[in-house]
Amino acid sequence: MSKLPRAPRAPGQLTDWQIAKRLLTDHMKGHFWRFVIAFACLFATAAASSAIPFVSQHILDGIFTDRRTDLLVPISLLVIAVFFVRGGATYGFTVVMNSIGRRIVGDLQMRMFRAKIWDDLASFHATASGHLVSQFTFNVQAVLGAVSTSAAAIGRDAMTLVGLVAAMFYQDWRLALIASVTFPLSVYPLIKVGRDLRKVTRKSQFGMGEMTSYLTQVFQGIRHVKAYNAEQRTITATEKIVWSVSRMMQRMTKIKSYNAPFMEVLSGVAIGAVIYYGGGQVIAGNRTTGSFFAFVLALMLTYDPLKRIVNTWGSIQQGITAAEGIFAMIDKRPGIVDRPGAAVIEKATGAIALEDVHFSYGPSIPALRGVSIEIPAGRTVALVGPSGAGKSTLLNLIPRFYDPTSGAVRVEGHDIRDVTQHSLREQIGLVSQETTLFDASVRDNIAYARPGASQEEIEAAARGAAAHDFIASLPQGYDTQIGEHGVRLSGGQRQRLSIARAMLKNAPILLLDEATSALDTESERLVQDALTRLMVGRTTLMIAHRLSTVRSADLIYVMDQGQITEIGSHAELLQRGGLYARLWLMQTAEDEPSEAEAPLPVAVAG
C-alpha cells in the first residue's frame, strides 16, 4: 500500500454557480432575520473601517499641523467610537454567520443521512464506510468553513473594500485611478487557484475517506492485529497512507499560498505609484500632509481586505468541491423503490416462492441461475451447499435487499415488487451469523425490533431466547451498556440477544443465515434451543453450513454454482448419493461426534 488509489472524478453535473445557488435556496431559507442582523453588522464594520482614513486626516492636520487643542477630546472619543463599533460589529457578524453555517451543516447532514439510509443495500456494500463518514464529517466541515467563515469573511472584506475605495475617490479621484490600476490584476490568482485547488481538493477528500476506512478496519480488527504480531506492519502501512494524505494537504497549502507573493507585489506597485505622484503634490504645496497620509492609509487598508479575499477564495473552492460530493449523495435515488400504488401486506401466513430467479452482482458475476423454490406456510426449508453457491444471495432477495435480474420472488402470492418494502419487512425476522448490536443498553438492543415494547414483553422475549438469566447477572441488568458491536458479551450471548430481538418482532417469516455456525458447542445448544422456540408457528428459511442442524427440516434444497441441484429430505438426499451426501460424509469424517449432535428440531405449525 504505497499510495492511495486515484480519486474518482466528481459527477461534474453541477457548476459552481449551481452549487452556490442550491446552498442559498435550499439551505438558507428561514434565516432571513439572522441575515438582516449579519448585514447590519457588515455595514457597520465597513463604515467604521472607511472612517479610519478621515479620522487620521484630522489627527495629522488638526492636531499635529494646526496644533488645535480643542480637537483632542472629540477626536480621541471618535477614535474610540470607531474601533468600538468596528470590533462589536465584527463580533456580531462572525457569531451570527457561524450560527447560520452551523444550521446549514446540520441540515446538510440530515439530508445526506435521510438520502443514504433509504439507499439500496448494494450501495452500502459498494462504498467503504470510511468514505461515508468522511462525507458526513470532513466534507461537511469544509462547507461550514466556506459558508460561515470564508463566505462571511469575503462579504465583510468586500463591503469594507467598497467603502475604502469610495473614500479614496472622494479624496482624490486621480490618485484613486492610479491606485486602482492593479485591482483587475488580482482576478488572475483567483482563477488560477480556483482551477488547481478543485483538483487537489477532490484527491484530498478521497484520501481522507481512504484513511478513515483503513483506520476503522484496524481498530475494529485490533484483536487480530495483535494475535498475528502485526503491529509494526500495520504502523508501516498506516504511515504510508498518512504521509500520502499529508502530501496532498501540503500541495493544497502551496496552491492557496500562490496568492500571497502576487498580491504583495501588486500592493507595493500601487503604493509606490501613489507615493511618487502624491508625494510630489505635497512637496509642491498642492496637498496637505494629512490628506495625503489619509489617502495612503486608505489605500493600505484597501489592500488588506483585497488580499484576504484572494486568500480566502481557496477555502470557498474547497467548500464548493465538498458540496459537489454532498449534493451527489443527496440527489442519488435508490434503485429499489416502491411502485406507485404498491399493496400493503397486513399479516402474512408466510408462504414464499421463488420462480426462475436469476441474479447477478455485475455483468460478469452471476450469483443465481434459474432458481425456483417453494416454502409452504409454517414449514422449515433449509439451503445447503458449498461456499459461494448463492445461498445468502437467495436469502437477501426475500426481504428485497436486492431485486432479481429476472424471475419473481413471491410472498403470499404477491410479487414482492408489487408490495411496499415496509409491509414486506414487517413480516420478516432475521437472525444471521454476524449479529448486529449497538453501543446501547441490553433493553434498547432487544427493543430495536419494536421500540414501543414494554419491559414485560422485552423480558418475555429474552426468556424465550434463553437470555434472561445472563442478562440478570450483568452489572445493571437490562440497563447494562454492551459496547460497540456488543464487545462486552460472548458470542453466544450476542446471538441470543439477536434471537430475543426477532422473538419480540414476532414476524411470521423467519430467515436464519448460519445463525449457529460461529458458536462453540455449549453456546450452540443454547442458541438452537432458543431458535426452536422462535420457529414455532413460523415459516422458516435457514442457511446452514453444519448439516447436522438441518436434518429434520421439512425440505432441503442443495445449491451449487447458483443453481438448485438437489431437493429432498435428509434421508432422501443421503440415499441419492449426490452433493449433499458427499458434504455429509466429509463433515462426519472431520467430526465423528456429528451423528450424535442433536439436530435443530423443526417446529410444527399451530
Short mmCIF file of N, CA, C and O in Angstrom, two decimals, residues 105-174:
data_model
loop_
_atom_site.label_atom_id
_atom_site.label_comp_id
_atom_site.label_asym_id
_atom_site.label_seq_id
_atom_site.Cartn_x
_atom_site.Cartn_y
_atom_site.Cartn_z
N VAL A 105 -25.12 23.25 8.12
CA VAL A 105 -24.40 21.99 8.21
C VAL A 105 -25.29 20.90 8.79
O VAL A 105 -25.34 19.77 8.29
N GLY A 106 -26.02 21.22 9.86
CA GLY A 106 -26.93 20.24 10.44
C GLY A 106 -27.98 19.80 9.43
O GLY A 106 -28.31 18.61 9.34
N ASP A 107 -28.50 20.75 8.67
CA ASP A 107 -29.50 20.43 7.65
C ASP A 107 -28.90 19.54 6.56
O ASP A 107 -29.52 18.57 6.11
N LEU A 108 -27.67 19.87 6.13
CA LEU A 108 -27.00 19.06 5.12
C LEU A 108 -26.77 17.63 5.62
O LEU A 108 -27.02 16.66 4.89
N GLN A 109 -26.30 17.51 6.86
CA GLN A 109 -26.03 16.18 7.40
C GLN A 109 -27.30 15.35 7.47
O GLN A 109 -27.29 14.16 7.15
N MET A 110 -28.41 15.96 7.88
CA MET A 110 -29.65 15.20 7.97
C MET A 110 -30.20 14.86 6.58
O MET A 110 -30.73 13.76 6.38
N ARG A 111 -30.05 15.75 5.62
CA ARG A 111 -30.50 15.43 4.26
C ARG A 111 -29.65 14.30 3.68
O ARG A 111 -30.17 13.40 3.00
N MET A 112 -28.34 14.32 3.94
CA MET A 112 -27.48 13.24 3.49
C MET A 112 -27.88 11.93 4.15
O MET A 112 -27.96 10.88 3.49
N PHE A 113 -28.12 11.98 5.46
CA PHE A 113 -28.45 10.76 6.18
C PHE A 113 -29.78 10.18 5.71
O PHE A 113 -29.90 8.97 5.51
N ARG A 114 -30.77 11.06 5.53
CA ARG A 114 -32.07 10.57 5.05
C ARG A 114 -31.93 9.92 3.67
O ARG A 114 -32.55 8.89 3.40
N ALA A 115 -31.14 10.56 2.80
CA ALA A 115 -30.96 10.01 1.46
C ALA A 115 -30.23 8.67 1.52
O ALA A 115 -30.59 7.71 0.82
N LYS A 116 -29.22 8.59 2.38
CA LYS A 116 -28.40 7.37 2.42
C LYS A 116 -29.11 6.23 3.12
O LYS A 116 -28.99 5.07 2.71
N ILE A 117 -29.86 6.52 4.18
CA ILE A 117 -30.49 5.44 4.94
C ILE A 117 -31.55 4.73 4.12
O ILE A 117 -31.85 3.56 4.35
N TRP A 118 -32.13 5.42 3.13
CA TRP A 118 -33.12 4.80 2.24
C TRP A 118 -32.47 4.20 1.00
O TRP A 118 -33.16 3.64 0.15
N ASP A 119 -31.15 4.32 0.88
CA ASP A 119 -30.48 3.82 -0.31
C ASP A 119 -30.43 2.29 -0.31
O ASP A 119 -30.66 1.64 0.72
N ASP A 120 -30.10 1.73 -1.46
CA ASP A 120 -30.06 0.28 -1.61
C ASP A 120 -28.91 -0.31 -0.79
O ASP A 120 -27.87 0.33 -0.59
N LEU A 121 -29.11 -1.56 -0.36
CA LEU A 121 -28.05 -2.26 0.35
C LEU A 121 -26.81 -2.40 -0.51
O LEU A 121 -25.68 -2.32 -0.02
N ALA A 122 -27.01 -2.57 -1.81
CA ALA A 122 -25.86 -2.70 -2.72
C ALA A 122 -24.99 -1.46 -2.70
O ALA A 122 -23.77 -1.54 -2.83
N SER A 123 -25.61 -0.30 -2.53
CA SER A 123 -24.85 0.94 -2.49
C SER A 123 -23.94 0.98 -1.26
O SER A 123 -22.80 1.44 -1.34
N PHE A 124 -24.43 0.48 -0.13
CA PHE A 124 -23.60 0.42 1.07
C PHE A 124 -22.44 -0.54 0.88
O PHE A 124 -21.32 -0.28 1.33
N HIS A 125 -22.71 -1.66 0.24
CA HIS A 125 -21.65 -2.65 0.02
C HIS A 125 -20.60 -2.13 -0.96
O HIS A 125 -19.44 -2.54 -0.90
N ALA A 126 -21.01 -1.24 -1.84
CA ALA A 126 -20.08 -0.72 -2.86
C ALA A 126 -19.25 0.45 -2.35
O ALA A 126 -18.28 0.83 -2.99
N THR A 127 -19.64 1.02 -1.21
CA THR A 127 -18.94 2.21 -0.69
C THR A 127 -18.34 1.90 0.67
O THR A 127 -19.05 1.45 1.57
N ALA A 128 -17.05 2.13 0.81
CA ALA A 128 -16.40 1.91 2.10
C ALA A 128 -17.00 2.84 3.15
O ALA A 128 -17.31 4.00 2.86
N SER A 129 -17.17 2.32 4.36
CA SER A 129 -17.80 3.12 5.42
C SER A 129 -16.99 4.38 5.70
O SER A 129 -17.55 5.41 6.06
N GLY A 130 -15.67 4.31 5.54
CA GLY A 130 -14.83 5.47 5.79
C GLY A 130 -15.15 6.62 4.86
O GLY A 130 -15.10 7.79 5.26
N HIS A 131 -15.51 6.32 3.62
CA HIS A 131 -15.87 7.38 2.67
C HIS A 131 -17.20 8.02 3.06
O HIS A 131 -17.38 9.23 2.90
N LEU A 132 -18.12 7.22 3.58
CA LEU A 132 -19.39 7.79 4.04
C LEU A 132 -19.16 8.69 5.25
O LEU A 132 -19.69 9.80 5.33
N VAL A 133 -18.35 8.21 6.19
CA VAL A 133 -18.04 9.03 7.37
C VAL A 133 -17.33 10.31 6.97
O VAL A 133 -17.58 11.39 7.51
N SER A 134 -16.43 10.20 5.98
CA SER A 134 -15.71 11.38 5.50
C SER A 134 -16.67 12.42 4.94
O SER A 134 -16.49 13.62 5.15
N GLN A 135 -17.70 11.96 4.21
CA GLN A 135 -18.69 12.90 3.67
C GLN A 135 -19.42 13.62 4.80
O GLN A 135 -19.67 14.82 4.73
N PHE A 136 -19.74 12.89 5.85
CA PHE A 136 -20.52 13.46 6.96
C PHE A 136 -19.67 14.34 7.87
O PHE A 136 -20.22 15.13 8.63
N THR A 137 -18.37 14.19 7.83
CA THR A 137 -17.51 14.96 8.74
C THR A 137 -16.65 15.96 7.98
O THR A 137 -16.91 17.17 8.03
N PHE A 138 -15.64 15.48 7.27
CA PHE A 138 -14.67 16.37 6.64
C PHE A 138 -15.31 17.24 5.56
O PHE A 138 -15.08 18.45 5.50
N ASN A 139 -16.13 16.63 4.70
CA ASN A 139 -16.73 17.41 3.62
C ASN A 139 -17.72 18.44 4.15
O ASN A 139 -17.78 19.58 3.67
N VAL A 140 -18.51 18.04 5.14
CA VAL A 140 -19.47 18.98 5.70
C VAL A 140 -18.75 20.11 6.43
O VAL A 140 -19.19 21.27 6.38
N GLN A 141 -17.65 19.81 7.10
CA GLN A 141 -16.88 20.86 7.76
C GLN A 141 -16.29 21.83 6.73
O GLN A 141 -16.16 23.03 7.00
N ALA A 142 -15.92 21.31 5.57
CA ALA A 142 -15.42 22.20 4.51
C ALA A 142 -16.51 23.15 4.04
O ALA A 142 -16.27 24.33 3.79
N VAL A 143 -17.75 22.65 3.94
CA VAL A 143 -18.87 23.52 3.57
C VAL A 143 -19.12 24.54 4.67
O VAL A 143 -19.38 25.72 4.40
N LEU A 144 -19.04 24.10 5.93
CA LEU A 144 -19.21 25.04 7.05
C LEU A 144 -18.18 26.15 6.98
O LEU A 144 -18.50 27.32 7.16
N GLY A 145 -16.92 25.77 6.71
CA GLY A 145 -15.87 26.78 6.61
C GLY A 145 -16.13 27.75 5.47
O GLY A 145 -15.90 28.95 5.60
N ALA A 146 -16.65 27.21 4.36
CA ALA A 146 -16.92 28.08 3.21
C ALA A 146 -18.07 29.03 3.48
O ALA A 146 -18.04 30.19 3.10
N VAL A 147 -19.11 28.54 4.17
CA VAL A 147 -20.30 29.36 4.39
C VAL A 147 -20.13 30.32 5.55
O VAL A 147 -20.33 31.52 5.41
N SER A 148 -19.77 29.78 6.72
CA SER A 148 -19.78 30.60 7.92
C SER A 148 -18.50 31.39 8.13
O SER A 148 -18.50 32.41 8.82
N THR A 149 -17.41 30.95 7.54
CA THR A 149 -16.13 31.63 7.76
C THR A 149 -15.66 32.35 6.50
O THR A 149 -15.52 33.57 6.47
N SER A 150 -15.44 31.57 5.45
CA SER A 150 -14.86 32.14 4.24
C SER A 150 -15.81 33.10 3.53
O SER A 150 -15.46 34.24 3.21
N ALA A 151 -17.04 32.64 3.25
CA ALA A 151 -18.00 33.50 2.57
C ALA A 151 -18.33 34.72 3.42
O ALA A 151 -18.47 35.84 2.90
N ALA A 152 -18.44 34.51 4.73
CA ALA A 152 -18.71 35.65 5.62
C ALA A 152 -17.56 36.63 5.59
O ALA A 152 -17.76 37.86 5.56
N ALA A 153 -16.33 36.10 5.62
CA ALA A 153 -15.15 36.99 5.59
C ALA A 153 -15.07 37.74 4.27
O ALA A 153 -14.73 38.93 4.23
N ILE A 154 -15.37 37.04 3.18
CA ILE A 154 -15.35 37.71 1.88
C ILE A 154 -16.40 38.81 1.83
O ILE A 154 -16.17 39.91 1.31
N GLY A 155 -17.58 38.52 2.36
CA GLY A 155 -18.63 39.55 2.39
C GLY A 155 -18.21 40.75 3.20
O GLY A 155 -18.41 41.91 2.78
N ARG A 156 -17.63 40.51 4.37
CA ARG A 156 -17.18 41.62 5.21
C ARG A 156 -16.07 42.40 4.53
O ARG A 156 -16.09 43.64 4.50
N ASP A 157 -15.09 41.68 3.97
CA ASP A 157 -13.96 42.36 3.33
C ASP A 157 -14.39 43.09 2.06
O ASP A 157 -13.86 44.16 1.74
N ALA A 158 -15.34 42.50 1.32
CA ALA A 158 -15.81 43.16 0.10
C ALA A 158 -16.53 44.47 0.43
O ALA A 158 -16.34 45.49 -0.24
N MET A 159 -17.36 44.45 1.47
CA MET A 159 -18.05 45.66 1.88
C MET A 159 -17.06 46.72 2.36
O MET A 159 -17.18 47.91 2.04
N THR A 160 -16.06 46.27 3.13
CA THR A 160 -15.03 47.20 3.60
C THR A 160 -14.26 47.77 2.42
O THR A 160 -13.93 48.97 2.38
N LEU A 161 -13.94 46.91 1.45
CA LEU A 161 -13.20 47.34 0.27
C LEU A 161 -13.97 48.41 -0.50
O LEU A 161 -13.40 49.43 -0.92
N VAL A 162 -15.26 48.20 -0.67
CA VAL A 162 -16.09 49.18 -1.38
C VAL A 162 -16.08 50.52 -0.65
O VAL A 162 -15.94 51.59 -1.26
N GLY A 163 -16.22 50.46 0.68
CA GLY A 163 -16.22 51.69 1.46
C GLY A 163 -14.90 52.44 1.36
O GLY A 163 -14.87 53.67 1.21
N LEU A 164 -13.79 51.70 1.42
CA LEU A 164 -12.47 52.35 1.35
C LEU A 164 -12.20 52.92 -0.04
O LEU A 164 -11.61 54.00 -0.18
N VAL A 165 -12.59 52.18 -1.08
CA VAL A 165 -12.40 52.69 -2.44
C VAL A 165 -13.23 53.97 -2.65
O VAL A 165 -12.77 54.95 -3.25
N ALA A 166 -14.45 53.97 -2.12
CA ALA A 166 -15.29 55.17 -2.20
C ALA A 166 -14.61 56.34 -1.49
O ALA A 166 -14.64 57.49 -1.98
N ALA A 167 -14.01 56.07 -0.34
CA ALA A 167 -13.31 57.12 0.40
C ALA A 167 -12.12 57.65 -0.39
O ALA A 167 -11.85 58.87 -0.42
N MET A 168 -11.40 56.76 -1.08
CA MET A 168 -10.27 57.17 -1.90
C MET A 168 -10.71 58.09 -3.04
O MET A 168 -10.10 59.13 -3.30
N PHE A 169 -11.78 57.69 -3.74
CA PHE A 169 -12.26 58.53 -4.84
C PHE A 169 -12.82 59.85 -4.33
O PHE A 169 -12.73 60.88 -5.01
N TYR A 170 -13.38 59.83 -3.15
CA TYR A 170 -13.88 61.08 -2.57
C TYR A 170 -12.73 62.05 -2.29
O TYR A 170 -12.86 63.26 -2.51
N GLN A 171 -11.60 61.51 -1.83
CA GLN A 171 -10.46 62.38 -1.51
C GLN A 171 -9.74 62.88 -2.76
O GLN A 171 -9.40 64.04 -2.87
N ASP A 172 -9.48 61.96 -3.71
CA ASP A 172 -8.75 62.37 -4.92
C ASP A 172 -8.98 61.30 -5.98
O ASP A 172 -8.39 60.22 -5.93
N TRP A 173 -9.82 61.62 -6.96
CA TRP A 173 -10.17 60.61 -7.95
C TRP A 173 -9.00 60.24 -8.86
O TRP A 173 -8.91 59.12 -9.34
N ARG A 174 -8.06 61.23 -9.04
CA ARG A 174 -6.90 60.92 -9.89
C ARG A 174 -5.99 59.89 -9.20
O ARG A 174 -5.55 58.91 -9.81
#
